[in-house]
Tab-separated table of C-alpha atoms and ligand atoms in Angstrom:
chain	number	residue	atom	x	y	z
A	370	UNK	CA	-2.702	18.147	14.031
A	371	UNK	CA	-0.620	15.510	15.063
A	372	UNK	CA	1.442	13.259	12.596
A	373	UNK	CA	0.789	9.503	13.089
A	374	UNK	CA	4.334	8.060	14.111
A	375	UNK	CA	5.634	4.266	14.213
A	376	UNK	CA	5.469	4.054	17.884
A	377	UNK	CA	2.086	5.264	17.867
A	378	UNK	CA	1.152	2.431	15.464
A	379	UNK	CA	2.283	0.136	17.660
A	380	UNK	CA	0.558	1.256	20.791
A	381	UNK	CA	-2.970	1.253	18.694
A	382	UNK	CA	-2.343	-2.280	19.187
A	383	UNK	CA	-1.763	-2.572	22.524
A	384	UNK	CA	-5.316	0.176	22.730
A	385	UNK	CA	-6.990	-2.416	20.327
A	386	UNK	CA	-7.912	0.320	17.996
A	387	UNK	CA	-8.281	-0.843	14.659
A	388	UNK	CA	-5.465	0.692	11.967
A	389	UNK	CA	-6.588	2.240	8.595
A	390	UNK	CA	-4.260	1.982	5.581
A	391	UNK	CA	-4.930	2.697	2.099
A	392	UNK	CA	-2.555	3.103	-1.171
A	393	UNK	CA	-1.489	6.813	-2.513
A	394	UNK	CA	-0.128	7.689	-5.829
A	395	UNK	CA	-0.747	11.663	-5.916
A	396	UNK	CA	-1.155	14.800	-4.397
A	397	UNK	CA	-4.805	15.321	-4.418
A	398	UNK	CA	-5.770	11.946	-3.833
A	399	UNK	CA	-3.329	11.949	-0.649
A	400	UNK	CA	-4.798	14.878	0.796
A	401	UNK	CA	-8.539	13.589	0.472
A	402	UNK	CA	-7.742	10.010	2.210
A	403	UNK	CA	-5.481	12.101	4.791
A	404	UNK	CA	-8.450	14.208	5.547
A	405	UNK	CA	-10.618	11.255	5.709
A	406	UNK	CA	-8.716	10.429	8.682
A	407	UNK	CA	-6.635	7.511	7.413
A	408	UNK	CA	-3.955	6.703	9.480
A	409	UNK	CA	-1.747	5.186	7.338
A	410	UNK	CA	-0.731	6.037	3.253
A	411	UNK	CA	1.244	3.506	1.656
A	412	UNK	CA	2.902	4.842	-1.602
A	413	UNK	CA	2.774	1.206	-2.937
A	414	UNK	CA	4.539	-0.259	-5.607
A	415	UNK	CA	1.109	-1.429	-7.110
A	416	UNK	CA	1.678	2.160	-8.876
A	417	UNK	CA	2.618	-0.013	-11.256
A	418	UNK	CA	-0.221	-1.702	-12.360
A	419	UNK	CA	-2.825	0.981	-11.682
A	420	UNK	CA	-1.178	3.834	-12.669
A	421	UNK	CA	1.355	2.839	-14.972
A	422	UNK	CA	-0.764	0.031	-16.950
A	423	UNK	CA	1.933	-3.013	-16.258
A	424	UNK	CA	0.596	-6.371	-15.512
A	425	UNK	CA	2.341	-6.461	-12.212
A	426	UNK	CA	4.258	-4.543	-9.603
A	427	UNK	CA	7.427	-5.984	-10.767
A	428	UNK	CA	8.770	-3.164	-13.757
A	429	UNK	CA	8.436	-0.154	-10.398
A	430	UNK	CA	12.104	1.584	-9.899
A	431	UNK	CA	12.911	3.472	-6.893
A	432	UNK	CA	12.528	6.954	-8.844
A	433	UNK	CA	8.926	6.129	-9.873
A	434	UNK	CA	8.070	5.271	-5.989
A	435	UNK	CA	10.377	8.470	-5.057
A	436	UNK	CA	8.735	10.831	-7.656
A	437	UNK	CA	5.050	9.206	-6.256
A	438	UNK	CA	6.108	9.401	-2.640
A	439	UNK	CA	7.204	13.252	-2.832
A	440	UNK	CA	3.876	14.302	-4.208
A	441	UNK	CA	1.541	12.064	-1.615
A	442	UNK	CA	3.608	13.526	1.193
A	443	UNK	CA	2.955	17.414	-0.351
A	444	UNK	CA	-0.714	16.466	0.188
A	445	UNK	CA	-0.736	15.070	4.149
A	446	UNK	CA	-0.784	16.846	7.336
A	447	UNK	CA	-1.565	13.309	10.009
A	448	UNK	CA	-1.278	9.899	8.535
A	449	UNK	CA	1.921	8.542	8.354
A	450	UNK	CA	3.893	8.082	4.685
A	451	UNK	CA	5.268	4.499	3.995
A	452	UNK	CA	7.139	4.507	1.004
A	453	UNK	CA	7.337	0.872	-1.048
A	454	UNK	CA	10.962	-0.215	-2.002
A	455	UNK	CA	10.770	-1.489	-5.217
A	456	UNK	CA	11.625	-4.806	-6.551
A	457	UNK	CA	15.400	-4.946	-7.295
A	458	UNK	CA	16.007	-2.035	-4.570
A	459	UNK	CA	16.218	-4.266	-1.586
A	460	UNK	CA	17.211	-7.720	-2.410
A	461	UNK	CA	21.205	-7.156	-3.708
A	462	UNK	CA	23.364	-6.552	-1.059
A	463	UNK	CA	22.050	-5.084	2.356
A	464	UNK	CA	24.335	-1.384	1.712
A	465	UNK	CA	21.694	-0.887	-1.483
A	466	UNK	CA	18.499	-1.720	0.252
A	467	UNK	CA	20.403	0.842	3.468
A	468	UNK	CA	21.167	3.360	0.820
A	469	UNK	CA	17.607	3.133	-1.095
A	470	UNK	CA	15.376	3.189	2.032
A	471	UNK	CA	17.507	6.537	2.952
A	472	UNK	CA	16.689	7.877	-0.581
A	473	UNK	CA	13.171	7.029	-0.688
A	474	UNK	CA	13.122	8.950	3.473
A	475	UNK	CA	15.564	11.767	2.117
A	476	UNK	CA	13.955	12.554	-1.277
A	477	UNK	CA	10.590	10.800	-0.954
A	478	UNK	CA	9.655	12.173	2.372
A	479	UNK	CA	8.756	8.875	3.102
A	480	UNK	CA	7.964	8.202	7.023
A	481	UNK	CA	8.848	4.649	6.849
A	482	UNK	CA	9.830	1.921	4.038
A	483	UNK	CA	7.944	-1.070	3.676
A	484	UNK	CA	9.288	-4.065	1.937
A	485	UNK	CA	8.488	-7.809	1.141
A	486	UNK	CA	9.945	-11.148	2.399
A	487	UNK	CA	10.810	-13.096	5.234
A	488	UNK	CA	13.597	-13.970	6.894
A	489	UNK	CA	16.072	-13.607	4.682
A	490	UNK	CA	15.267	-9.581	4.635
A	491	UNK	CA	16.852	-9.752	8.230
A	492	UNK	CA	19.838	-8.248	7.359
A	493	UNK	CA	18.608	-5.321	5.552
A	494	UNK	CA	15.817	-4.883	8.013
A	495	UNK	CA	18.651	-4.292	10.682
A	496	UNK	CA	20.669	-1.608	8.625
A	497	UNK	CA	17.571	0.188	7.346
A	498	UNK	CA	16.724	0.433	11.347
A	499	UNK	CA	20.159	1.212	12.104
A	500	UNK	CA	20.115	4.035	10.027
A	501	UNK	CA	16.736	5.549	12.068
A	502	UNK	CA	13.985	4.356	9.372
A	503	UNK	CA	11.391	2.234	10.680
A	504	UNK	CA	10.498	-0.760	8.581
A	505	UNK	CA	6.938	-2.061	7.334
A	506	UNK	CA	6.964	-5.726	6.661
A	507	UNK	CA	4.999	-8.010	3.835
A	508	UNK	CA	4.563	-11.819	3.974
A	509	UNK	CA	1.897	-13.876	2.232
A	510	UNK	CA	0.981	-13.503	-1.431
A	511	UNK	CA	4.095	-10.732	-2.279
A	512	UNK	CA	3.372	-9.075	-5.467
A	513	UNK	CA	7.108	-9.191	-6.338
A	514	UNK	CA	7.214	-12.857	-6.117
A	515	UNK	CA	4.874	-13.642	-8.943
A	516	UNK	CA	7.619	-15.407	-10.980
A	517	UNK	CA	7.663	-17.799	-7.937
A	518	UNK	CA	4.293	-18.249	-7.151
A	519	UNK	CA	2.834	-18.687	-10.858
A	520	UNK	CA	0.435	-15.866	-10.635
A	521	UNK	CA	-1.418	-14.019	-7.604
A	522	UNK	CA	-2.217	-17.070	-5.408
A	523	UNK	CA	-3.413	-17.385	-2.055
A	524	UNK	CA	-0.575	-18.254	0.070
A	525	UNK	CA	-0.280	-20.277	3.103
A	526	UNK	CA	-3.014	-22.861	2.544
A	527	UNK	CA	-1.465	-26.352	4.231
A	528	UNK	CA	-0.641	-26.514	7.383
A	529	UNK	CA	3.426	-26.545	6.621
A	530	UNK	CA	2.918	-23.722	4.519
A	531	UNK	CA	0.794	-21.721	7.623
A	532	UNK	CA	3.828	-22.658	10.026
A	533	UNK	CA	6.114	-21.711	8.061
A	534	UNK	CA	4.895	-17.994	7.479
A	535	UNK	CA	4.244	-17.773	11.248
A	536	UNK	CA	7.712	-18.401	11.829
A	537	UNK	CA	8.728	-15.916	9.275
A	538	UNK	CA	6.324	-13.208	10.927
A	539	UNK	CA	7.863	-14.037	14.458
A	540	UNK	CA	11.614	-13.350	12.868
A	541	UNK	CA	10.329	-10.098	11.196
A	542	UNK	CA	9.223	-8.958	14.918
A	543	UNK	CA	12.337	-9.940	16.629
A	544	UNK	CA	14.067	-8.014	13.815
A	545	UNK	CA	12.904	-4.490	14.315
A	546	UNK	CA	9.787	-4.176	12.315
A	547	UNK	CA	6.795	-2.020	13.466
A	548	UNK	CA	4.198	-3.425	11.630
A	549	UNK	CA	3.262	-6.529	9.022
A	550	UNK	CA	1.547	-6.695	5.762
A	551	UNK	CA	-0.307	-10.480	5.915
A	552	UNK	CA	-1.793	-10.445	2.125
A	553	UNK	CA	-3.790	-12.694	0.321
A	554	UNK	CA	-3.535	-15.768	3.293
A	555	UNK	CA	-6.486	-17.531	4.897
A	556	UNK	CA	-8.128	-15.637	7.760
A	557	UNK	CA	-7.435	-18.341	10.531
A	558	UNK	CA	-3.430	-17.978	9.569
A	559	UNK	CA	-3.952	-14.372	9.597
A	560	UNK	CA	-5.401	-14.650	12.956
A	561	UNK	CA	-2.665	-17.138	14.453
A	562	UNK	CA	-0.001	-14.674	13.539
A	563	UNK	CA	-1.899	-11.692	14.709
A	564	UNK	CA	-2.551	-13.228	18.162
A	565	UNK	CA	1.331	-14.162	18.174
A	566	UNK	CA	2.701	-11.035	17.818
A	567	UNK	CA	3.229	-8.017	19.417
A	568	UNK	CA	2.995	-5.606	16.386
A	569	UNK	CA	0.494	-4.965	14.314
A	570	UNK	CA	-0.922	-6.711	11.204
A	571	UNK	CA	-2.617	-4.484	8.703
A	572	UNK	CA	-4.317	-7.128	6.461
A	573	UNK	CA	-5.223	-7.360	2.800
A	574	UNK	CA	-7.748	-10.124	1.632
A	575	UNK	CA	-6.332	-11.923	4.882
A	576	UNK	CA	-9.144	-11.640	6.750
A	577	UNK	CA	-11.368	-9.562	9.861
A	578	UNK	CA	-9.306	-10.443	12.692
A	579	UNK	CA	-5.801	-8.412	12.031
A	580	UNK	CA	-4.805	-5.110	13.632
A	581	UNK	CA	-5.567	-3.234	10.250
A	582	UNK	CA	-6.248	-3.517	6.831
A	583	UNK	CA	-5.587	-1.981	3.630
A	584	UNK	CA	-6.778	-1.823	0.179
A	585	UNK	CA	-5.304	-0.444	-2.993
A	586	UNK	CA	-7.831	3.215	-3.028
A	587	UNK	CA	-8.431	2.765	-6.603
A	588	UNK	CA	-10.224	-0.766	-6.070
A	589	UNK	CA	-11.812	0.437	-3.577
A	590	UNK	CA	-13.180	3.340	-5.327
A	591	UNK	CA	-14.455	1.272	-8.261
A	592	UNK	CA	-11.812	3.212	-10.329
A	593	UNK	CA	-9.708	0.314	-11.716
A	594	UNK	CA	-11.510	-3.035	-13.463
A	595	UNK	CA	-9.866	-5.421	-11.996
A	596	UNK	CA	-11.789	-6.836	-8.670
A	597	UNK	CA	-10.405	-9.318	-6.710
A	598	UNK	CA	-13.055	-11.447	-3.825
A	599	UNK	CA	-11.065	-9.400	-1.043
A	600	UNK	CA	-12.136	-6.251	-2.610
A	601	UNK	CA	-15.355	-4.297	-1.011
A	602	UNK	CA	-16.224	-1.651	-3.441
A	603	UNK	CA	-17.193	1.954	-1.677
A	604	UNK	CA	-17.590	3.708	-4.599
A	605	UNK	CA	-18.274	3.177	-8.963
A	606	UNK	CA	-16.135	5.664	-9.410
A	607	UNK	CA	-15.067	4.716	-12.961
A	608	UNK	CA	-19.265	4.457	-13.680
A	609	UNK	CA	-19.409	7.901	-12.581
A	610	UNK	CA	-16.584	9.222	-13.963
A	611	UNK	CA	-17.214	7.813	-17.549
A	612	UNK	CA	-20.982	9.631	-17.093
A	613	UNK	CA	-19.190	13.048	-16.540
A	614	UNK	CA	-17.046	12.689	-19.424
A	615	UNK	CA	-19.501	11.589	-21.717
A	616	UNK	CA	-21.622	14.061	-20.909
A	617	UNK	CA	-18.584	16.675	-21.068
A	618	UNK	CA	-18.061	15.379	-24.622
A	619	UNK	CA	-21.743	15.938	-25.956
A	620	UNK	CA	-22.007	19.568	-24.442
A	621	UNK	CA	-18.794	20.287	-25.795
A	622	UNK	CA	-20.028	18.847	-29.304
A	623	UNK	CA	-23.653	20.291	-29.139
A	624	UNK	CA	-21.899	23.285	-28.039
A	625	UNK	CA	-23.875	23.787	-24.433
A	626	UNK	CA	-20.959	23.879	-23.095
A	627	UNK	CA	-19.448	26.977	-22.244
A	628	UNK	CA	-22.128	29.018	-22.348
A	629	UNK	CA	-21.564	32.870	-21.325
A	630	UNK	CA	-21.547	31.935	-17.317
A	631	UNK	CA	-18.047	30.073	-17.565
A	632	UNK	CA	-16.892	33.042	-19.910
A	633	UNK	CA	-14.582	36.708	-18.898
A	634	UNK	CA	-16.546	39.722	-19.909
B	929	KIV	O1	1.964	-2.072	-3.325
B	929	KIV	C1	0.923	-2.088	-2.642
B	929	KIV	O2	-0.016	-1.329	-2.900
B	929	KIV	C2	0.859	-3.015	-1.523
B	929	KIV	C3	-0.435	-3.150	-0.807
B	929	KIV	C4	-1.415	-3.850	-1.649
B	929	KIV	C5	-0.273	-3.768	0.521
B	929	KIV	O3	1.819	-3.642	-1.225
């Protein structure tokens, strides 16, 4: 089967074929959305919140998205593995973000590194090139910047504001990046800044009219409570899953469960 590379990415563009991305945490979960035919897995820093309980992305490190990224990459055979640099990984001097985005390829298996912020990532976008790693960029609402934004707000409403990230997306391109994360922006920015660019935009509550979208898996799923307007549930899954345990939990009580057919002789 063969592996879905950076390049390739790119030239989905140029073919118009729409990009699928979704978020991975684990093994088995990677290996179902790889066999689904996903094209991209982002290991996303959003581990965080759904797996780890916080309130936002912000308390990841780079061994939690390390340890994550190892086991999604055990579970894939085609889609490409992005691994999400963490906040505090990039932002300190451009030899850390160099050195983390080679630990997070080297020990993650990661396939790429994606990481927020505009242009004044340019610098680390260029060593983290340099050192062979393609890069995955994120403007728009960026988790990690929830200090700064006073909660998770739509981004890029005025017109300034809409210029402003379309310059930003323009100097990610001319850096080196192979594709853009546009999240939580209105779809007519969205739209503007995937018609002005030659790389793709994978899109997240940013609209129909980008290259690709993504979704964190366990909204999407109906597995996690939290349900923002951008998310289109494919699945109860937490409905479902709370039936099965409950009824788990009274056969196990009522003693139904195991009978003799789930026993050794
Ligand atoms: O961390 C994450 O899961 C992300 C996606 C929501 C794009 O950045």
């Amino acid at each position: 089967m063969k592996k879905v590379t950076a390049p390739e990415i790119i030239e989905m563009k140029k073919r118009q074929d729409k990009i699928t991305m979704l978020t991975a945490y684990d093994f088995v979960m990677a290996s179902i959305l790889d066999e689904a035919g996903t094209d991209l897995l982002l290991v996303g820093d959003t581990m965080g919140m759904v797996v780890h309980g916080h309130a936002t992305t912000l308390k990841v490190t780079l061994e939690d998205s390390i340890r994550h990224t190892q086991a999604v990459a055990r579970g894939v055979k085609r889609a490409m593995v992005i691994g999400d640099m963490p906040f505090g990984t990039f932002q300190i001097s451009v030899e850390e973000a160099i050195r983390n985005a080679i630990r997070l390829v080297q020990e993650g298996n990661a396939e790429a590194i994606k990481l927020e912020g505009g242009s004044e990532r340019v610098a680390a976008i260029h060593g983290i090139l340099d050192a062979g790693i393609p890069v995955m960029g994120h403007l728009g609402l960026t988790p990690q910047s929830y200090y700064r934004f006073g909660g998770f707000k739509v981004q890029a409403r005025t017109e300034e504001t809409a210029q402003y990230l379309l310059k930003e997306a323009v100097e990610l391109e001319s850096a080196g990046i192979f594709s853009l994360v546009l999240e939580g922006i209105p779809w007519k920015v969205a739209k503007k800044i995937t018609e002005s660019i030659q790389i793709p935009t994978i899109g997240i509550g940013a609209g129909p009219y980008c290259d690709g979208q993504v979704l964190v898996t366990y909204d999407m799923l109906g597995y996690f409570d939290f349900k923002a307007k951008f998310v289109k549930r494919y699945l109860n899954l937490k409905e479902q899953i709370l039936k099965a345990v409950q009824q788990y939990n009274s056969e196990v009580r009522d003693t139904t469960f195991p009978d003799l057919s789930y026993s050794y002789e």
